[in-house]
Coordinates of C-alpha atoms and ligand atoms in Angstrom, one line a residue:
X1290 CA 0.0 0.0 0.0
X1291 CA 1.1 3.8 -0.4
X1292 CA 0.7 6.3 2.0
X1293 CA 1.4 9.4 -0.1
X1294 CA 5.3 8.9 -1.2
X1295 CA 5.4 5.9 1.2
X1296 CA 5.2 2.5 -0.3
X1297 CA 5.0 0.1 2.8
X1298 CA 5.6 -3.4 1.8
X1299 CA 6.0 -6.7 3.8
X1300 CA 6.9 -4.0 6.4
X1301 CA 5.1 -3.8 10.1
X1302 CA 3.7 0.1 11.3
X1303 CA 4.4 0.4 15.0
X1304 CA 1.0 1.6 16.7
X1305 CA 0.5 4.7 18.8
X1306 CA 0.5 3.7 22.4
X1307 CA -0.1 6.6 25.3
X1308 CA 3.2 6.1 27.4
X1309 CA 4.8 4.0 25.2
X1310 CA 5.9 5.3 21.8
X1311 CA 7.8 8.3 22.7
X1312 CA 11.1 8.7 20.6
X1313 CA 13.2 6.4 22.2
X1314 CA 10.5 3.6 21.2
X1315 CA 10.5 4.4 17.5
X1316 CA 13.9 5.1 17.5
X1317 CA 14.3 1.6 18.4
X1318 CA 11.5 0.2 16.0
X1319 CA 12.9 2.7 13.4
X1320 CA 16.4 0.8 14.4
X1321 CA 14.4 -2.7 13.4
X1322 CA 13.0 -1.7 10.2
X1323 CA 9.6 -0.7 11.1
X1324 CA 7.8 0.9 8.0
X1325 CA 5.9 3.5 9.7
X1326 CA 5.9 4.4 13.5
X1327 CA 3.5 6.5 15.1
X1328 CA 3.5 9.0 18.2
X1329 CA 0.7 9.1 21.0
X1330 CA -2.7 10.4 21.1
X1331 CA -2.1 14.0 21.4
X1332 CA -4.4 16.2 22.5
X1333 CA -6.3 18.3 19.2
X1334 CA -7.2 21.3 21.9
X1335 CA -3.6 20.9 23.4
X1336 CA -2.1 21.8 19.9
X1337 CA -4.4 24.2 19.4
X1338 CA -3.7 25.8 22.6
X1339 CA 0.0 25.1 22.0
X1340 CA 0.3 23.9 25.4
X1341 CA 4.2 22.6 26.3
X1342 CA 3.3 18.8 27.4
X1343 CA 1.1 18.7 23.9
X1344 CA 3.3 20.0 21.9
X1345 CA 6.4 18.1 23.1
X1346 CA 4.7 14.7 22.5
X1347 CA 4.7 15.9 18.8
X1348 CA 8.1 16.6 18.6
X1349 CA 9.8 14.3 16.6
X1350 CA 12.9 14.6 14.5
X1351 CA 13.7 14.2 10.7
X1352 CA 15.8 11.0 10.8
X1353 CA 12.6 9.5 12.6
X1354 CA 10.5 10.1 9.2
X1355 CA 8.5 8.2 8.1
X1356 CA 6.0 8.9 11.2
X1357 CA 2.4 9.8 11.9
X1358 CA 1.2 11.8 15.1
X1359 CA -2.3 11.0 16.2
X1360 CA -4.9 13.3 17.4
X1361 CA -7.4 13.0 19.7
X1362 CA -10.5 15.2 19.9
X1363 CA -13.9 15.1 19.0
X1364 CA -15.3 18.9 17.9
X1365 CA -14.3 19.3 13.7
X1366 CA -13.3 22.9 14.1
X1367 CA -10.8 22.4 16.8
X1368 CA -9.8 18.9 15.4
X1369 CA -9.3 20.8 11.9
X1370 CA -7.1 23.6 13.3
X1371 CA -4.8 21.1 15.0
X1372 CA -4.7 19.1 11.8
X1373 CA -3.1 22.7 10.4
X1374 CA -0.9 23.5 12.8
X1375 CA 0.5 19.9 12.6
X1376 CA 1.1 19.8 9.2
X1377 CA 3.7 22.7 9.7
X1378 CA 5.8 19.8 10.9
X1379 CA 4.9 17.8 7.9
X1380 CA 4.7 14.7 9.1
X1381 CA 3.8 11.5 7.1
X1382 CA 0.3 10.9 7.9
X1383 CA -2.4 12.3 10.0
X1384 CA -4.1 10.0 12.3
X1385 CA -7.9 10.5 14.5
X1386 CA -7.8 8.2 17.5
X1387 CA -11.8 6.4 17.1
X1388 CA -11.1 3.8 19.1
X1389 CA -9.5 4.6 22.4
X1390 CA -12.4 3.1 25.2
X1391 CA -10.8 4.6 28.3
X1392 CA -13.7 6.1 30.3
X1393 CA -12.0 8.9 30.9
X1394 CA -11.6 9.7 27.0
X1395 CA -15.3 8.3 26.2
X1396 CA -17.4 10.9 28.8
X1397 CA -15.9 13.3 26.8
X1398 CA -17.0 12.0 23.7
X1399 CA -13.1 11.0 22.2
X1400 CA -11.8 8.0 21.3
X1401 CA -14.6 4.9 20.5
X1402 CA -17.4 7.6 21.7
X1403 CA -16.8 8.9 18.1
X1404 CA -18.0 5.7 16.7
X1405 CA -21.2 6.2 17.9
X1406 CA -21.8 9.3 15.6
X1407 CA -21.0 8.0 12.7
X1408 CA -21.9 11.6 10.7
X1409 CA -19.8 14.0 13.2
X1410 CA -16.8 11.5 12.3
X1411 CA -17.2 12.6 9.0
X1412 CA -17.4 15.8 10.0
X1413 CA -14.3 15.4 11.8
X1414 CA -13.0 13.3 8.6
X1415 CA -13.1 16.7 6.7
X1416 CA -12.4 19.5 8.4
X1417 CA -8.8 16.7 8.4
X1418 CA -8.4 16.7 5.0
X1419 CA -9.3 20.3 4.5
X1420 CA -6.5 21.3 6.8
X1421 CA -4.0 18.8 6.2
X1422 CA -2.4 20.3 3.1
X1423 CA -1.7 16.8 1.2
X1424 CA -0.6 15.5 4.2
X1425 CA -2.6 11.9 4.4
X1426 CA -5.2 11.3 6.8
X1427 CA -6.4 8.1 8.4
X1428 CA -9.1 7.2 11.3
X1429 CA -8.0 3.8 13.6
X1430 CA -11.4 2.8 15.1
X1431 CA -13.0 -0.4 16.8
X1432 CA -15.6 -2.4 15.1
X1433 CA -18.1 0.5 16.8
X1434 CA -18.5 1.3 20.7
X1435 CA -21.0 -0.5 22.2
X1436 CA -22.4 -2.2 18.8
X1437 CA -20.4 -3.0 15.6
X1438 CA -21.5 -0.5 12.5
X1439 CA -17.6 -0.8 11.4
X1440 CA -19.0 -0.7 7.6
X1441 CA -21.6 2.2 7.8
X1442 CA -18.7 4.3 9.7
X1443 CA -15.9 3.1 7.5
X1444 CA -18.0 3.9 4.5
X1445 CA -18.3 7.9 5.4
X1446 CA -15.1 8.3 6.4
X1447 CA -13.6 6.9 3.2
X1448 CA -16.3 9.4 1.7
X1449 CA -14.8 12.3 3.3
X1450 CA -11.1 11.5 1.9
X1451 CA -9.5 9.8 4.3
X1452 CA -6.5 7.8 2.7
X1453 CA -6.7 4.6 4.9
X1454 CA -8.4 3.1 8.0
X1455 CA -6.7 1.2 10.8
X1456 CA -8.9 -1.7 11.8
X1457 CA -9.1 -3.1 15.7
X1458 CA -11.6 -5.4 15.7
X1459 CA -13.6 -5.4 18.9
X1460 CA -16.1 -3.1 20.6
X1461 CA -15.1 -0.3 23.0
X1462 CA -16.7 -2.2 25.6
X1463 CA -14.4 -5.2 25.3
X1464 CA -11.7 -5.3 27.1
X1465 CA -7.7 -5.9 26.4
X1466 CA -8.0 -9.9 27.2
X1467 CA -10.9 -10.3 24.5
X1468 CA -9.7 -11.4 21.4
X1469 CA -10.2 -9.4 18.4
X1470 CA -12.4 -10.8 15.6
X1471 CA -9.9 -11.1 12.8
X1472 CA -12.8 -12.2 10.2
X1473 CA -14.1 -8.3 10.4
X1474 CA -10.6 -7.0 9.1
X1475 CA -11.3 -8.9 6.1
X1476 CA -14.8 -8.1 5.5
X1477 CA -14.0 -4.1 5.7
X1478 CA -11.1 -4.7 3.1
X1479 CA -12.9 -6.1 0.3
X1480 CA -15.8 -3.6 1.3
X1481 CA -13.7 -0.5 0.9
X1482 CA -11.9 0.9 -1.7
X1483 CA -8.8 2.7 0.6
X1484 CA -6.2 0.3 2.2
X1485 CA -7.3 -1.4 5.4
X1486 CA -4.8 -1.6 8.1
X1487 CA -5.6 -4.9 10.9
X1488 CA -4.3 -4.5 13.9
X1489 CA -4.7 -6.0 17.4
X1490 CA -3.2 -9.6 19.3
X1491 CA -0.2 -9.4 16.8
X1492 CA 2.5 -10.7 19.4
X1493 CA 5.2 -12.3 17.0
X1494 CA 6.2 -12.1 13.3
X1495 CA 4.3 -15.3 13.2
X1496 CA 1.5 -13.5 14.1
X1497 CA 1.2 -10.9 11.9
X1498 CA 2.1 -13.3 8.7
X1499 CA -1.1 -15.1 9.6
X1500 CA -3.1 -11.6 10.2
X1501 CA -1.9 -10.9 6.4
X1502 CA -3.1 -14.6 5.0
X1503 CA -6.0 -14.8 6.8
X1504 CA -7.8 -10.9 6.2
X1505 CA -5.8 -9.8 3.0
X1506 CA -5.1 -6.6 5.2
X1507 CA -3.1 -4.2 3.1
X1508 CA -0.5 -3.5 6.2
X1509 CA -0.5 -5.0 9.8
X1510 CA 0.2 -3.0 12.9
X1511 CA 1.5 -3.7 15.8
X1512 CA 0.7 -2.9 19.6
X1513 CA 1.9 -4.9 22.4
X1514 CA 3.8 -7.4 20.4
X1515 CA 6.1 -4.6 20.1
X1516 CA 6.6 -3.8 23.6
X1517 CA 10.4 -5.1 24.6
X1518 CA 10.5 -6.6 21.1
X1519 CA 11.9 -4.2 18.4
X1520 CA 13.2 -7.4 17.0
X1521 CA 9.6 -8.3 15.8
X1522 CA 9.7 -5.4 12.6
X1523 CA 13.0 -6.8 12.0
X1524 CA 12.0 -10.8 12.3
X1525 CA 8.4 -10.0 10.1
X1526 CA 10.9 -9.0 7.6
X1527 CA 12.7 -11.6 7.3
X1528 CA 10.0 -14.1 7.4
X1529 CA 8.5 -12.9 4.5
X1530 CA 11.4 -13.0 2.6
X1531 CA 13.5 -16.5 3.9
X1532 CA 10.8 -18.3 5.1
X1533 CA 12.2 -18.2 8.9
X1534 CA 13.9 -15.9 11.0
X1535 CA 15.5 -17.0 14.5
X1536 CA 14.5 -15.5 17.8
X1537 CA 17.0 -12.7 19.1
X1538 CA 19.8 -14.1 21.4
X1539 CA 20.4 -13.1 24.5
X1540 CA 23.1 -10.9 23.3
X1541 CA 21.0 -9.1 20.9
X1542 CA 18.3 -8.3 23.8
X1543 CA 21.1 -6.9 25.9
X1544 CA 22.5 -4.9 23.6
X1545 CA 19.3 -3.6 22.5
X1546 CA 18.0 -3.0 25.6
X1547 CA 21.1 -1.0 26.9
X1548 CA 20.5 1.3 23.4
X1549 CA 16.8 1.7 24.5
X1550 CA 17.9 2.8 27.9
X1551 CA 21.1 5.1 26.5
X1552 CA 18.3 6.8 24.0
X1553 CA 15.6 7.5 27.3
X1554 CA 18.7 8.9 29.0
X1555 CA 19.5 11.7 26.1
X1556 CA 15.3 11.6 25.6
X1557 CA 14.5 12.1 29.9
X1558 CA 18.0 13.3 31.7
X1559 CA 19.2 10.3 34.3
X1560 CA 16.9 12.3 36.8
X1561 CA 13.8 10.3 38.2
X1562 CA 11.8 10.6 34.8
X1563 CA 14.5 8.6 32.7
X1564 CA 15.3 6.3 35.7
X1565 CA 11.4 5.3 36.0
X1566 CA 11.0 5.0 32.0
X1567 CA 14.5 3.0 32.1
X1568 CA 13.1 0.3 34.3
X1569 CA 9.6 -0.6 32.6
X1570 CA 11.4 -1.0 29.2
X1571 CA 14.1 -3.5 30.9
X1572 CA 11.4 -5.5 32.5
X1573 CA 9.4 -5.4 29.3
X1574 CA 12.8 -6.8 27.2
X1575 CA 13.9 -9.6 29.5
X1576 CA 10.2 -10.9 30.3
X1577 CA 10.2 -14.0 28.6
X1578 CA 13.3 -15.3 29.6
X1579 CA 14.6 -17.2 32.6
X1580 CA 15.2 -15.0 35.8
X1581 CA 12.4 -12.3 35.7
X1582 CA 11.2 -13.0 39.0
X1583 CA 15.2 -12.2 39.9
X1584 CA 14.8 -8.9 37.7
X1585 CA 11.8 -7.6 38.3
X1586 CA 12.4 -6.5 42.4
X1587 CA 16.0 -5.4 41.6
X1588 CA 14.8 -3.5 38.7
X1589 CA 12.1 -1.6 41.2
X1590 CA 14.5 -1.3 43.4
X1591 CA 17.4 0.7 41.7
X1592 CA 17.8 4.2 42.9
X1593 CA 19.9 5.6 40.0
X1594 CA 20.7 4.9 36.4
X1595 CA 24.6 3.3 37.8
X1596 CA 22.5 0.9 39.6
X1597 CA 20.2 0.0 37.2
X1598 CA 22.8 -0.4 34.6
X1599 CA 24.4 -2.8 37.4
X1600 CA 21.6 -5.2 37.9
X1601 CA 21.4 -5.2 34.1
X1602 CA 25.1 -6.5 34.0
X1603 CA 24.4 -9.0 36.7
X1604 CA 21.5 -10.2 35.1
X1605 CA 22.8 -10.9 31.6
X1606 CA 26.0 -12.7 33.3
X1607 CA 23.5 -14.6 35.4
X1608 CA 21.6 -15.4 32.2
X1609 CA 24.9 -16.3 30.1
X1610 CA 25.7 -19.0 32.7
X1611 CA 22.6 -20.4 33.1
X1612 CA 22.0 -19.3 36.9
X1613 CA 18.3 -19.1 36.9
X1614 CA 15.3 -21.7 36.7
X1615 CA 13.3 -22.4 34.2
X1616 CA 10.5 -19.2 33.9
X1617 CA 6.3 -20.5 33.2
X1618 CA 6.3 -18.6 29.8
X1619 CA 3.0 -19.5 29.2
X1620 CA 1.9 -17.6 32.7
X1621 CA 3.9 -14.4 32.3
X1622 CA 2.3 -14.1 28.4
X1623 CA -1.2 -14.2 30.1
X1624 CA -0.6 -11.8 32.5
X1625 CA 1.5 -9.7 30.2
X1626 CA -1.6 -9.6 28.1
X1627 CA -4.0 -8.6 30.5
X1628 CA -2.2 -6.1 32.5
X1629 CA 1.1 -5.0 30.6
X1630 CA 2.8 -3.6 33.1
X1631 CA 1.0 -3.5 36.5
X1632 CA 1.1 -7.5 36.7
X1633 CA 4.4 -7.1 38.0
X1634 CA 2.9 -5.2 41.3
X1635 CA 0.3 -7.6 41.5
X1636 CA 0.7 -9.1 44.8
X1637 CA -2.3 -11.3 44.4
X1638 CA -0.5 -13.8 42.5
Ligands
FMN1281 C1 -0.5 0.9 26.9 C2 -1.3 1.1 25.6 C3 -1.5 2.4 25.2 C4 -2.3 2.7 24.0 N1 -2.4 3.9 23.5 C5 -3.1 4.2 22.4 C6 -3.1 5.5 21.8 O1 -2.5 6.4 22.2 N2 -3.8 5.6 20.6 C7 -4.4 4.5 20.0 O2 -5.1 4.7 18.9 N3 -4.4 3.3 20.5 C8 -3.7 3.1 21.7 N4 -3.7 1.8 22.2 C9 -4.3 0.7 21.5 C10 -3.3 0.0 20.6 O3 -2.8 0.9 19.6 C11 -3.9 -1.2 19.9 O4 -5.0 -0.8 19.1 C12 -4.4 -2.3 20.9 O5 -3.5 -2.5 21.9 C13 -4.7 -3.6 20.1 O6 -3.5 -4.1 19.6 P1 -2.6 -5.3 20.2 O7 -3.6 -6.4 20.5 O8 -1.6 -5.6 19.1 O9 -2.0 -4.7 21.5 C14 -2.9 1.6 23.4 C15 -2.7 0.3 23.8 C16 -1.9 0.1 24.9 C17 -1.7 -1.3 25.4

C-alpha cells in the first residue's frame, strides 16, 4: 500500500500507544526496520492551545521520518485547526484516535465515543483533510463502541477522503483480554476501496504473517507485540522474505536494551523521569526469559541509572551461565496480556 510517497511493503507500522511510543520507542523500532511508526494520542485542543506537554509529545525529529502523530478530539473545528498546525511539521500521515475506550476519553466523547456518531466523524473526517495540506489522513477505530457499525462508519469516512483506515476489531466495551475478531478486518477490506490496516493480538512475526493470510489486510500494525521486542519489525521482515527468521539471542536483547535505555537517558536526563522510564522498558525486554522474577524487584528497586545499569550486567552474566530456573512462559504471556505492566505489582498472584 502507499501512504502518499510511502510504499509500505511486507513492512510492520508500529501503533501509537499513550506512554509507550515516545522517541526512544520508535527510535528503536525505526532501528528494526519498522515501516511507519506513530506518536501518542495527542491532544487536538492541546495543539491548538500550543500547550508545552502537547506539543512536546509531537516533537519528533527528521531522521525518525517516516511517522504519523495521532490526534485526539472530537469537535471538527478544533480537530481541523490542529490538523493545520500539525502539518507545519509535515509529518507523514495524520491520524484520528476512534477507538481509544478509556472512560475517561469516552465521557468526553473521544476515542470509541466517536463511533457512535457516525456523521460527526465525517465531520471530523473533513475539516482533516481540508487542513492537512496533502498531508494523508487516516481514522484507527473499533468495530463500533458499544455495537459494531464498522462498515456504515468506515464507508463515510472513506467518503470524506480519508487515505486509509486502521482496523481493531472489537467493541469499546471489550476489554484488552478479548480477542479481536480477525474475520471483520477482512470483510472491511474487500468492502472499501482505501487500504485497510488490521491491527490487534499481533505478538510475534508469526502473528502478523497469519493476520496478512488470513484478512488480505493491506498493512499490519502492531501494539503490544512490540513492547520489549523491536526485533519483531525486523524478524516479520525476514520471514516474508526467507521463510524463517531466528529469535533474538540473549546478546541481541542486551545490547538492544542498553540502546533503549542510552536513547531515554539523552530523551529524559538520568533524573527520576529517565530512571522510571528505564526500568519498565528493561522489565518489558527480558520478560520471557529465565530469571524475571530475579529482575523484576532489583529493577524496582534501583535508585539511580549506575544501579540499574548494574543489575542489568548482573543479570545478563547470570543469564549467560545459566543461573536461573526455568521461567512458566505461558503464565507471564497471560498476565503480560491482561495487564502489561501492573502485573508485575500484582501481589495477588
Ligand atoms: C499501553 C497502551 C496504550 C495505548 N495507547 C493508544 C493510543 O494512544 N492511541 C491509539 O489509537 N491506541 C492506543 N492503544 C491501542 C493500541 O494501539 C492497539 O490498538 C491495541 O493495543 C490492540 O493491539 P494489540 O492487541 O496488538 O495490542 C494503546 C494500547 C496500549 C496497550
Amino acid at each position: 500500500m502507499k501512504i502518499g510517497k510511502l510504499e509500505i511493503k511486507d513492512r510492520l507500522i508500529l501503533a501509537p500507544m499513550a506512554e509507550i511510543t515516545d522517541k526512544p520507542f520508535r527510535q528503536m523500532a525505526r532501528k528494526h526496520n519498522a515501516a511507519l511508526t506513530f506518536t501518542q494520542m495527542i491532544s487536538a485542543r492541546g495543539v491548538v492551545r500550543s500547550e508545552f506537554r502537547t506539543m512536546r509529545k509531537i516533537a519528533f525529529s527528521k531522521s525518525e521520518l517516516p511517522i504519523g502523530v495521532q490526534i485526539l478530539g472530537c469537535e471538527p473545528d478544533c480537530i481541523g485547526e490542529s490538523v493545520k498546525e500539525i502539518s507545519k511539521y509535515k509529518p507523514t500521515v495524520i491520524d484520528l484516535n476512534a477507538g481509544c475506550p478509556v472512560k475517561n476519553v469516552t465521557k468526553l466523547g473521544f476515542g470509541a465515543a466517536l463511533l457512535d456518531k457516525p456523521q460527526k466523524l465525517g465531520k471530523i473526517v473533513s475539516a482533516m483533510k481540508k487542513n492537512s495540506n496533502g498531508i494523508p489522513v487516516s481514522v484507527k477505530m473499533r468495530l463500533g463502541n458499544r455495537k459494531n457499525n464498522a462498515l456504515e462508519t468506515a464507508k463515510i469516512i472513506e467518503g470524506e477522503g480519508a487515505d486509509f483506515i486502521t482496523l481493531h476489531p472489537k467493541l469499546g466495551t471489550q476489554s484488552s483480554e478479548d480477542k479481536p475478531d480477525w474475520t471483520q478486518i477482512a470483510e472491511l477490506k474487500s468492502k472499501l476501496r482505501i487500504p485497510v490496516i488490521g491491527n490487534g493480538f499481533v505478538f510475534t512475526a508469526e502473528d502478523a504473517i497469519k493476520m496478512r493470510e488470513e484478512t488480505n489486510c493491506d498493512a499490519v500494525m502492531v501494539s503490544r507485540g512490540a513492547i520489549g521486542n523491536p526485533f519483531i519489525f525486523s524478524r516479520f521482515e525476514q520471514l516474508v522474505k526467507n521463510g524463517n527468521a531466528p529469535l533474538p539471542t540473549v546478546d541481541e536483547i542486551y545490547a538492544n536494551t542498553l540502546e533503549h535505555v542510552e536513547k531515554i537517558k539523552i530523551e529524559y536526563g538520568r533524573n527520576l523521569s529517565g530512571l522510571h522510564n528505564a526500568k519498565k522498558h528493561i522489565i518489558w525486554y527480558f520478560k520471557y526469559l529465565n530469571g524475571i522474577n530475579w529482575l523484576i524487584p532489583n529493577v524496582l528497586n534501583a535508585r539511580s541509572c549506575d544501579e540499574l545499569a548494574e543489575v542489568l550486567e548482573k543479570h545478563f552474566e547470570k543469564l549467560k551461565n545459566d543461573e536461573y530456573p526455568q521461567t512458566d512462559v505461558e503464565e507471564i504471556k497471560r498476565k503480560f496480556k491482561d495487564r502489561i505492566l501492573f502485573w508485575l505489582l500484582d501481589k495477588k498472584d
